[in-house]
DNA sequence: TGTACATCAGTGAACGCGCGTTCACTGATGTAC
DNA sequence: TGTACATCAGTGAACGCGCGTTCACTGATGTAC
């Protein structure tokens, strides 16, 4: 069970071909199984069928690997949000897409928001974070016009906070069951309250 | 540095007196230093100046200790929210108090929302969580009246999500600096958007 | 087309570590009579 | 008031573990001439 039964050592060439990609994919799968960002490089190597020292050639150390996961996650998130906003032009749908990303790509999401696992000064990670940030509250800021910047920023943060909090609470099983079972539908219902007064 | 220099082994009686309390307090301090819920029972015991096997008498195992931290945290949160609501009657201030709790009592907050560290079926923890939950969206539900239960629940979840997300993002250093430096003030500004339409 | 050689990718053994849990034990406390 | 004894709280040694990193190495690849 520990190592991939599909890999016969005799079929395996000395050079893997795309070990970096394989390690990243296996890491995401491992994180999905463990539920947190805590994975072991040795277990990861066993999965991929490779020496446990091999990953150091691609990522340096463990934090380097998880930094790469976080970087990729931010790019995936940015792309998902961009697509939804381009298609619908709706802030609410962007928020719902954020929640969908958190749930469907939970391993990425988890690692993205555990900075103690990263090399936080990594320039590629920083760039990827900025890209996803811009997709998050860029559109709100833009639509509200340049003269009301402060309020627009706050509104963007408000929406991001709500989507983020809702995703976190759902992932931890903290939402009451009466809300239903589909987290994206819940997100639409709840996010309505950012833009509409319930009073 | 590893063990408390104040404790001279000759002053220390065989029985500690209140080891349970001392372990909990030291655990909270350790978590504050490490920034996450990952602490070691051995390091904890060193701090308190006690054998590393001693904690098992009070908490069983490591998850038991962290379950107790989470339980206490939920009670503290419930009390803080209750007091603010009793004093002000304001939902917004309750939300701001939630964010303040997350920041001022960060170690508790962190452990409370990492269920993989707990015995999630612990009855005391369950009760404590319900108590803090009730303080969170009970007031909203109550004020909105029994006839609009679904909407009221959604509004409560919306406010909780926003406060929770905002706290998380602030703790991870993800908020843009333009918002200012005081997280509770930021919370008031941002939470306004749950109850007021920015359009 | 062939050869020498630098570079790259992966190996496998070794190092050194701290950890959580278990266990038989001992010292202290408190209670029944 | 004194004594026996059960219970509780803490000890310290041992077990067994998996881990991340380092290092000299080897096999494979690709490029210069």
CSV table of N, CA, C and O in Angstrom, one decimal, chain A residues 75-185:
chain,number,residue,atom,x,y,z
A,75,UNK,N,-2.4,30.4,-8.7
A,75,UNK,CA,-2.7,30.6,-10.2
A,75,UNK,C,-4.0,29.9,-10.6
A,75,UNK,O,-4.7,30.5,-11.4
A,76,UNK,N,-4.2,28.7,-10.0
A,76,UNK,CA,-5.5,28.0,-10.4
A,76,UNK,C,-6.7,28.9,-9.9
A,76,UNK,O,-7.7,29.0,-10.6
A,77,UNK,N,-6.6,29.4,-8.7
A,77,UNK,CA,-7.7,30.2,-8.2
A,77,UNK,C,-7.9,31.5,-9.0
A,77,UNK,O,-9.0,31.8,-9.4
A,78,UNK,N,-6.8,32.1,-9.4
A,78,UNK,CA,-6.9,33.3,-10.2
A,78,UNK,C,-7.6,33.0,-11.5
A,78,UNK,O,-8.5,33.7,-12.0
A,79,UNK,N,-7.2,31.9,-12.1
A,79,UNK,CA,-7.8,31.5,-13.4
A,79,UNK,C,-9.3,31.2,-13.2
A,79,UNK,O,-10.1,31.7,-14.1
A,80,UNK,N,-9.7,30.5,-12.2
A,80,UNK,CA,-11.1,30.2,-12.0
A,80,UNK,C,-11.9,31.4,-11.8
A,80,UNK,O,-13.0,31.5,-12.3
A,81,UNK,N,-11.4,32.4,-10.9
A,81,UNK,CA,-12.2,33.6,-10.7
A,81,UNK,C,-12.3,34.4,-11.9
A,81,UNK,O,-13.4,35.0,-12.2
A,82,UNK,N,-11.2,34.5,-12.7
A,82,UNK,CA,-11.2,35.3,-13.9
A,82,UNK,C,-12.2,34.8,-14.9
A,82,UNK,O,-13.0,35.5,-15.4
A,83,UNK,N,-12.3,33.5,-15.0
A,83,UNK,CA,-13.2,32.9,-16.0
A,83,UNK,C,-14.7,33.2,-15.6
A,83,UNK,O,-15.5,33.7,-16.4
A,84,UNK,N,-15.0,33.1,-14.3
A,84,UNK,CA,-16.3,33.3,-13.9
A,84,UNK,C,-16.7,34.8,-14.0
A,84,UNK,O,-17.8,35.1,-14.5
A,85,UNK,N,-15.8,35.7,-13.7
A,85,UNK,CA,-16.1,37.1,-13.8
A,85,UNK,C,-16.3,37.5,-15.3
A,85,UNK,O,-17.2,38.3,-15.6
A,86,UNK,N,-15.5,36.9,-16.1
A,86,UNK,CA,-15.6,37.2,-17.5
A,86,UNK,C,-16.9,36.7,-18.1
A,86,UNK,O,-17.5,37.4,-18.9
A,87,UNK,N,-17.3,35.6,-17.6
A,87,UNK,CA,-18.6,35.0,-18.1
A,87,UNK,C,-19.8,35.7,-17.6
A,87,UNK,O,-20.8,35.9,-18.3
A,88,UNK,N,-19.8,36.1,-16.3
A,88,UNK,CA,-21.1,36.5,-15.7
A,88,UNK,C,-21.0,38.0,-15.3
A,88,UNK,O,-22.1,38.6,-15.1
A,89,UNK,N,-19.8,38.6,-15.0
A,89,UNK,CA,-19.8,39.9,-14.6
A,89,UNK,C,-20.4,40.1,-13.2
A,89,UNK,O,-20.6,41.2,-12.7
A,90,UNK,N,-20.6,39.0,-12.5
A,90,UNK,CA,-21.3,39.1,-11.2
A,90,UNK,C,-20.3,38.9,-10.0
A,90,UNK,O,-19.5,37.9,-10.0
A,91,UNK,N,-20.3,39.8,-9.1
A,91,UNK,CA,-19.5,39.7,-7.9
A,91,UNK,C,-19.9,38.4,-7.1
A,91,UNK,O,-19.0,37.7,-6.5
A,92,UNK,N,-21.2,38.3,-7.0
A,92,UNK,CA,-21.7,37.1,-6.2
A,92,UNK,C,-21.2,35.8,-6.8
A,92,UNK,O,-20.8,34.9,-6.0
A,93,UNK,N,-21.2,35.7,-8.1
A,93,UNK,CA,-20.7,34.5,-8.7
A,93,UNK,C,-19.2,34.3,-8.5
A,93,UNK,O,-18.7,33.2,-8.4
A,94,UNK,N,-18.5,35.4,-8.4
A,94,UNK,CA,-17.0,35.3,-8.1
A,94,UNK,C,-16.8,34.8,-6.7
A,94,UNK,O,-16.0,33.9,-6.5
A,95,UNK,N,-17.6,35.3,-5.8
A,95,UNK,CA,-17.6,34.7,-4.4
A,95,UNK,C,-17.9,33.3,-4.4
A,95,UNK,O,-17.3,32.5,-3.7
A,96,UNK,N,-19.0,32.9,-5.1
A,96,UNK,CA,-19.4,31.5,-5.1
A,96,UNK,C,-18.3,30.6,-5.7
A,96,UNK,O,-18.0,29.5,-5.2
A,97,UNK,N,-17.6,31.2,-6.7
A,97,UNK,CA,-16.5,30.4,-7.3
A,97,UNK,C,-15.3,30.2,-6.4
A,97,UNK,O,-14.6,29.2,-6.4
A,98,UNK,N,-15.1,31.2,-5.5
A,98,UNK,CA,-14.1,31.2,-4.5
A,98,UNK,C,-14.4,30.0,-3.5
A,98,UNK,O,-13.5,29.2,-3.2
A,99,UNK,N,-15.6,29.9,-3.1
A,99,UNK,CA,-16.0,28.8,-2.2
A,99,UNK,C,-15.9,27.5,-2.9
A,99,UNK,O,-15.4,26.5,-2.4
A,100,UNK,N,-16.3,27.5,-4.2
A,100,UNK,CA,-16.2,26.2,-4.9
A,100,UNK,C,-14.8,25.8,-5.0
A,100,UNK,O,-14.4,24.6,-4.9
A,101,UNK,N,-13.9,26.7,-5.3
A,101,UNK,CA,-12.4,26.4,-5.4
A,101,UNK,C,-12.0,25.8,-4.1
A,101,UNK,O,-11.3,24.7,-4.0
A,102,UNK,N,-12.3,26.4,-3.0
A,102,UNK,CA,-11.9,25.9,-1.7
A,102,UNK,C,-12.3,24.5,-1.4
A,102,UNK,O,-11.5,23.7,-0.8
A,103,UNK,N,-13.5,24.1,-1.9
A,103,UNK,CA,-14.0,22.8,-1.6
A,103,UNK,C,-13.5,21.8,-2.7
A,103,UNK,O,-13.0,20.7,-2.3
A,104,UNK,N,-13.5,22.2,-3.9
A,104,UNK,CA,-13.1,21.2,-5.0
A,104,UNK,C,-11.6,21.0,-5.0
A,104,UNK,O,-11.1,19.9,-5.4
A,105,UNK,N,-10.9,22.0,-4.6
A,105,UNK,CA,-9.4,21.9,-4.7
A,105,UNK,C,-8.9,22.2,-3.3
A,105,UNK,O,-7.9,22.9,-3.0
A,106,UNK,N,-9.5,21.5,-2.4
A,106,UNK,CA,-9.2,21.7,-0.9
A,106,UNK,C,-7.7,21.6,-0.6
A,106,UNK,O,-7.2,22.4,0.2
A,107,UNK,N,-7.0,20.6,-1.1
A,107,UNK,CA,-5.6,20.5,-0.8
A,107,UNK,C,-4.8,21.8,-1.1
A,107,UNK,O,-4.0,22.3,-0.3
A,108,UNK,N,-5.1,22.4,-2.3
A,108,UNK,CA,-4.4,23.6,-2.6
A,108,UNK,C,-4.8,24.7,-1.7
A,108,UNK,O,-4.0,25.4,-1.1
A,109,UNK,N,-6.1,24.8,-1.4
A,109,UNK,CA,-6.6,25.9,-0.6
A,109,UNK,C,-6.0,25.8,0.8
A,109,UNK,O,-5.6,26.9,1.4
A,110,UNK,N,-6.0,24.6,1.3
A,110,UNK,CA,-5.4,24.5,2.7
A,110,UNK,C,-4.0,25.0,2.8
A,110,UNK,O,-3.6,25.7,3.7
A,111,UNK,N,-3.2,24.5,1.8
A,111,UNK,CA,-1.8,24.9,1.8
A,111,UNK,C,-1.6,26.4,1.6
A,111,UNK,O,-0.8,27.1,2.2
A,112,UNK,N,-2.4,27.0,0.7
A,112,UNK,CA,-2.3,28.4,0.4
A,112,UNK,C,-2.5,29.3,1.6
A,112,UNK,O,-1.8,30.3,1.7
A,113,UNK,N,-3.3,28.8,2.6
A,113,UNK,CA,-3.5,29.7,3.7
A,113,UNK,C,-2.9,29.1,5.0
A,113,UNK,O,-3.4,29.3,6.1
A,114,UNK,N,-1.8,28.5,4.8
A,114,UNK,CA,-0.9,28.1,6.0
A,114,UNK,C,0.5,28.6,5.7
A,114,UNK,O,1.4,27.8,5.4
A,115,UNK,N,0.7,29.9,5.9
A,115,UNK,CA,2.0,30.5,5.5
A,115,UNK,C,3.1,30.0,6.3
A,115,UNK,O,4.3,30.0,5.8
A,116,UNK,N,2.9,29.4,7.4
A,116,UNK,CA,4.0,28.8,8.2
A,116,UNK,C,4.6,27.6,7.5
A,116,UNK,O,5.7,27.2,7.9
A,117,UNK,N,4.0,27.1,6.5
A,117,UNK,CA,4.5,26.0,5.7
A,117,UNK,C,5.3,26.4,4.5
A,117,UNK,O,6.0,25.6,3.8
A,118,UNK,N,5.3,27.7,4.2
A,118,UNK,CA,6.0,28.2,3.0
A,118,UNK,C,7.3,28.9,3.2
A,118,UNK,O,7.6,29.3,4.3
A,119,UNK,N,8.0,29.1,2.1
A,119,UNK,CA,9.0,30.2,2.1
A,119,UNK,C,8.3,31.4,1.7
A,119,UNK,O,8.0,31.7,0.5
A,120,UNK,N,7.9,32.2,2.6
A,120,UNK,CA,7.0,33.3,2.3
A,120,UNK,C,7.6,34.4,1.5
A,120,UNK,O,6.9,35.2,0.9
A,121,UNK,N,8.9,34.4,1.4
A,121,UNK,CA,9.6,35.4,0.6
A,121,UNK,C,9.8,35.0,-0.9
A,121,UNK,O,10.5,35.7,-1.6
A,122,UNK,N,9.3,33.8,-1.2
A,122,UNK,CA,9.5,33.3,-2.6
A,122,UNK,C,8.9,34.2,-3.6
A,122,UNK,O,7.7,34.5,-3.5
A,123,UNK,N,9.6,34.8,-4.6
A,123,UNK,CA,9.1,35.7,-5.5
A,123,UNK,C,7.9,35.2,-6.4
A,123,UNK,O,7.0,35.9,-6.7
A,124,UNK,N,8.0,33.9,-6.7
A,124,UNK,CA,7.0,33.3,-7.6
A,124,UNK,C,5.7,33.2,-6.8
A,124,UNK,O,4.6,33.5,-7.3
A,125,UNK,N,5.8,32.8,-5.5
A,125,UNK,CA,4.6,32.8,-4.7
A,125,UNK,C,4.0,34.1,-4.5
A,125,UNK,O,2.8,34.3,-4.6
A,126,UNK,N,4.8,35.1,-4.3
A,126,UNK,CA,4.3,36.5,-4.1
A,126,UNK,C,3.6,36.9,-5.3
A,126,UNK,O,2.5,37.5,-5.2
A,127,UNK,N,4.1,36.7,-6.5
A,127,UNK,CA,3.5,37.1,-7.7
A,127,UNK,C,2.1,36.3,-7.9
A,127,UNK,O,1.1,36.9,-8.3
A,128,UNK,N,2.1,35.1,-7.6
A,128,UNK,CA,0.9,34.3,-7.7
A,128,UNK,C,-0.2,34.8,-6.8
A,128,UNK,O,-1.4,34.9,-7.1
A,129,UNK,N,0.2,35.1,-5.6
A,129,UNK,CA,-0.7,35.7,-4.6
A,129,UNK,C,-1.3,37.0,-5.1
A,129,UNK,O,-2.6,37.2,-5.0
A,130,UNK,N,-0.5,37.8,-5.6
A,130,UNK,CA,-1.0,39.1,-6.2
A,130,UNK,C,-2.0,38.9,-7.3
A,130,UNK,O,-3.0,39.6,-7.4
A,131,UNK,N,-1.7,37.9,-8.1
A,131,UNK,CA,-2.6,37.6,-9.2
A,131,UNK,C,-4.0,37.2,-8.7
A,131,UNK,O,-5.0,37.7,-9.2
A,132,UNK,N,-4.0,36.3,-7.7
A,132,UNK,CA,-5.3,35.9,-7.3
A,132,UNK,C,-6.0,37.0,-6.5
A,132,UNK,O,-7.2,37.2,-6.6
A,133,UNK,N,-5.3,37.8,-5.7
A,133,UNK,CA,-5.8,39.0,-5.0
A,133,UNK,C,-6.5,39.9,-6.0
A,133,UNK,O,-7.6,40.4,-5.8
A,134,UNK,N,-5.8,40.2,-7.1
A,134,UNK,CA,-6.3,41.2,-8.1
A,134,UNK,C,-7.7,40.7,-8.6
A,134,UNK,O,-8.6,41.5,-8.9
A,135,UNK,N,-7.8,39.4,-8.8
A,135,UNK,CA,-9.0,38.8,-9.3
A,135,UNK,C,-10.1,38.9,-8.3
A,135,UNK,O,-11.3,39.0,-8.5
A,136,UNK,N,-9.7,39.0,-7.0
A,136,UNK,CA,-10.7,39.0,-5.9
A,136,UNK,C,-11.3,40.3,-5.7
A,136,UNK,O,-12.5,40.5,-5.7
A,137,UNK,N,-10.5,41.4,-5.5
A,137,UNK,CA,-11.2,42.6,-5.3
A,137,UNK,C,-10.9,43.7,-6.3
A,137,UNK,O,-11.3,44.8,-6.2
A,138,UNK,N,-10.1,43.3,-7.3
A,138,UNK,CA,-9.9,44.2,-8.5
A,138,UNK,C,-11.2,44.7,-9.1
A,138,UNK,O,-11.5,45.9,-9.2
A,139,UNK,N,-12.1,43.7,-9.5
A,139,UNK,CA,-13.3,44.1,-10.2
A,139,UNK,C,-14.2,45.0,-9.4
A,139,UNK,O,-14.8,45.9,-9.9
A,140,UNK,N,-14.3,44.7,-8.1
A,140,UNK,CA,-15.1,45.6,-7.2
A,140,UNK,C,-14.6,47.0,-7.3
A,140,UNK,O,-15.3,48.0,-7.5
A,141,UNK,N,-13.3,47.1,-7.1
A,141,UNK,CA,-12.7,48.4,-7.0
A,141,UNK,C,-12.9,49.2,-8.3
A,141,UNK,O,-13.2,50.4,-8.3
A,142,UNK,N,-12.7,48.4,-9.4
A,142,UNK,CA,-12.9,49.0,-10.7
A,142,UNK,C,-14.3,49.5,-11.0
A,142,UNK,O,-14.5,50.7,-11.4
A,143,UNK,N,-15.2,48.7,-10.6
A,143,UNK,CA,-16.6,49.1,-10.9
A,143,UNK,C,-17.1,50.3,-10.1
A,143,UNK,O,-18.0,51.0,-10.4
A,144,UNK,N,-16.5,50.4,-8.9
A,144,UNK,CA,-17.0,51.5,-8.0
A,144,UNK,C,-16.3,52.8,-8.3
A,144,UNK,O,-16.7,53.8,-7.8
A,145,UNK,N,-15.4,52.8,-9.2
A,145,UNK,CA,-14.8,54.1,-9.7
A,145,UNK,C,-13.7,54.5,-8.7
A,145,UNK,O,-13.6,54.1,-7.6
A,146,UNK,N,-12.8,55.4,-9.3
A,146,UNK,CA,-11.6,55.7,-8.6
A,146,UNK,C,-11.8,56.8,-7.4
A,146,UNK,O,-11.0,56.9,-6.6
A,147,UNK,N,-12.9,57.4,-7.4
A,147,UNK,CA,-13.1,58.5,-6.4
A,147,UNK,C,-13.5,58.0,-5.1
A,147,UNK,O,-13.4,58.6,-4.1
A,148,UNK,N,-14.0,56.7,-5.0
A,148,UNK,CA,-14.4,56.2,-3.7
A,148,UNK,C,-13.6,55.0,-3.4
A,148,UNK,O,-14.1,53.9,-2.9
A,149,UNK,N,-12.3,55.1,-3.5
A,149,UNK,CA,-11.4,54.0,-3.4
A,149,UNK,C,-11.5,53.3,-2.0
A,149,UNK,O,-11.5,52.1,-2.0
A,150,UNK,N,-11.5,54.1,-1.0
A,150,UNK,CA,-11.5,53.5,0.3
A,150,UNK,C,-12.7,52.6,0.5
A,150,UNK,O,-12.6,51.4,0.9
A,151,UNK,N,-13.9,53.1,0.2
A,151,UNK,CA,-15.1,52.3,0.4
A,151,UNK,C,-15.1,51.0,-0.5
A,151,UNK,O,-15.5,49.9,-0.2
A,152,UNK,N,-14.6,51.2,-1.8
A,152,UNK,CA,-14.5,50.1,-2.7
A,152,UNK,C,-13.6,49.0,-2.2
A,152,UNK,O,-13.9,47.8,-2.2
A,153,UNK,N,-12.5,49.4,-1.6
A,153,UNK,CA,-11.5,48.4,-1.1
A,153,UNK,C,-12.2,47.7,0.1
A,153,UNK,O,-12.2,46.4,0.1
A,154,UNK,N,-12.9,48.4,0.9
A,154,UNK,CA,-13.5,47.8,2.1
A,154,UNK,C,-14.6,46.8,1.6
A,154,UNK,O,-14.7,45.7,2.1
A,155,UNK,N,-15.3,47.2,0.6
A,155,UNK,CA,-16.4,46.3,0.0
A,155,UNK,C,-15.7,45.0,-0.5
A,155,UNK,O,-16.2,43.9,-0.3
A,156,UNK,N,-14.6,45.2,-1.2
A,156,UNK,CA,-13.9,44.0,-1.7
A,156,UNK,C,-13.4,43.1,-0.6
A,156,UNK,O,-13.6,41.9,-0.7
A,157,UNK,N,-12.9,43.7,0.4
A,157,UNK,CA,-12.4,42.9,1.5
A,157,UNK,C,-13.6,42.2,2.2
A,157,UNK,O,-13.5,41.1,2.7
A,158,UNK,N,-14.7,43.0,2.3
A,158,UNK,CA,-15.9,42.4,3.0
A,158,UNK,C,-16.3,41.1,2.2
A,158,UNK,O,-16.6,40.1,2.9
A,159,UNK,N,-16.4,41.2,0.9
A,159,UNK,CA,-16.8,40.0,0.1
A,159,UNK,C,-15.8,38.9,0.2
A,159,UNK,O,-16.2,37.7,0.4
A,160,UNK,N,-14.5,39.3,0.1
A,160,UNK,CA,-13.5,38.2,0.3
A,160,UNK,C,-13.6,37.5,1.6
A,160,UNK,O,-13.5,36.3,1.7
A,161,UNK,N,-13.7,38.4,2.7
A,161,UNK,CA,-13.7,37.8,4.0
A,161,UNK,C,-14.9,36.9,4.2
A,161,UNK,O,-14.7,35.8,4.7
A,162,UNK,N,-16.0,37.3,3.6
A,162,UNK,CA,-17.2,36.4,3.8
A,162,UNK,C,-17.0,35.1,3.1
A,162,UNK,O,-17.3,34.0,3.6
A,163,UNK,N,-16.6,35.2,1.9
A,163,UNK,CA,-16.3,33.9,1.1
A,163,UNK,C,-15.3,33.1,1.8
A,163,UNK,O,-15.5,31.8,1.9
A,164,UNK,N,-14.2,33.7,2.2
A,164,UNK,CA,-13.2,33.0,2.9
A,164,UNK,C,-13.6,32.3,4.2
A,164,UNK,O,-13.4,31.1,4.4
A,165,UNK,N,-14.3,33.1,5.0
A,165,UNK,CA,-14.8,32.5,6.2
A,165,UNK,C,-15.8,31.4,6.0
A,165,UNK,O,-15.8,30.4,6.7
A,166,UNK,N,-16.7,31.6,5.1
A,166,UNK,CA,-17.7,30.6,4.8
A,166,UNK,C,-17.0,29.3,4.3
A,166,UNK,O,-17.4,28.2,4.8
A,167,UNK,N,-16.0,29.4,3.5
A,167,UNK,CA,-15.3,28.2,3.0
A,167,UNK,C,-14.6,27.5,4.2
A,167,UNK,O,-14.7,26.3,4.3
A,168,UNK,N,-14.0,28.3,5.0
A,168,UNK,CA,-13.3,27.7,6.2
A,168,UNK,C,-14.3,27.0,7.1
A,168,UNK,O,-14.0,25.9,7.5
A,169,UNK,N,-15.4,27.7,7.4
A,169,UNK,CA,-16.3,27.1,8.3
A,169,UNK,C,-16.9,25.8,7.7
A,169,UNK,O,-17.1,24.8,8.4
A,170,UNK,N,-17.2,25.8,6.4
A,170,UNK,CA,-17.8,24.7,5.8
A,170,UNK,C,-16.7,23.5,5.8
A,170,UNK,O,-17.1,22.4,6.1
A,171,UNK,N,-15.5,23.8,5.5
A,171,UNK,CA,-14.5,22.8,5.4
A,171,UNK,C,-14.3,22.1,6.8
A,171,UNK,O,-14.0,20.9,6.9
A,172,UNK,N,-14.4,22.9,7.8
A,172,UNK,CA,-14.3,22.3,9.2
A,172,UNK,C,-15.6,21.7,9.7
A,172,UNK,O,-15.6,21.3,10.9
A,173,UNK,N,-16.6,21.7,8.9
A,173,UNK,CA,-17.9,21.1,9.4
A,173,UNK,C,-18.6,22.0,10.4
A,173,UNK,O,-19.3,21.4,11.3
A,174,UNK,N,-18.4,23.3,10.4
A,174,UNK,CA,-19.0,24.1,11.4
A,174,UNK,C,-20.3,24.8,11.1
A,174,UNK,O,-20.9,25.5,11.9
A,175,UNK,N,-20.8,24.5,9.9
A,175,UNK,CA,-22.1,25.1,9.5
A,175,UNK,C,-23.3,24.3,9.9
A,175,UNK,O,-23.2,23.0,9.8
A,176,UNK,N,-24.3,24.9,10.3
A,176,UNK,CA,-25.5,24.1,10.7
A,176,UNK,C,-26.1,23.4,9.5
A,176,UNK,O,-26.2,24.0,8.4
A,177,UNK,N,-26.6,22.2,9.7
A,177,UNK,CA,-27.1,21.4,8.6
A,177,UNK,C,-28.3,21.9,7.9
A,177,UNK,O,-28.6,21.6,6.7
A,178,UNK,N,-29.1,22.8,8.6
A,178,UNK,CA,-30.3,23.3,8.0
A,178,UNK,C,-30.0,24.1,6.7
A,178,UNK,O,-30.9,24.3,5.9
A,179,UNK,N,-28.8,24.6,6.6
A,179,UNK,CA,-28.5,25.4,5.4
A,179,UNK,C,-28.5,24.6,4.1
A,179,UNK,O,-28.5,25.2,3.0
A,180,UNK,N,-28.4,23.3,4.2
A,180,UNK,CA,-28.4,22.5,3.0
A,180,UNK,C,-27.0,21.8,2.8
A,180,UNK,O,-26.1,21.9,3.7
A,181,UNK,N,-26.9,21.1,1.7
A,181,UNK,CA,-25.7,20.3,1.5
A,181,UNK,C,-24.8,20.8,0.5
A,181,UNK,O,-23.7,20.4,0.4
A,182,UNK,N,-25.3,21.7,-0.4
A,182,UNK,CA,-24.5,22.1,-1.5
A,182,UNK,C,-23.8,23.4,-1.1
A,182,UNK,O,-24.4,24.5,-1.0
A,183,UNK,N,-22.5,23.4,-0.8
A,183,UNK,CA,-21.8,24.6,-0.3
A,183,UNK,C,-21.8,25.8,-1.3
A,183,UNK,O,-21.8,26.9,-0.8
A,184,UNK,N,-21.9,25.5,-2.6
A,184,UNK,CA,-21.9,26.6,-3.5
A,184,UNK,C,-23.2,27.3,-3.5
A,184,UNK,O,-23.3,28.6,-3.5
A,185,UNK,N,-24.3,26.5,-3.3
A,185,UNK,CA,-25.6,27.1,-3.2
A,185,UNK,C,-25.7,27.9,-1.9
A,185,UNK,O,-26.3,29.0,-1.9
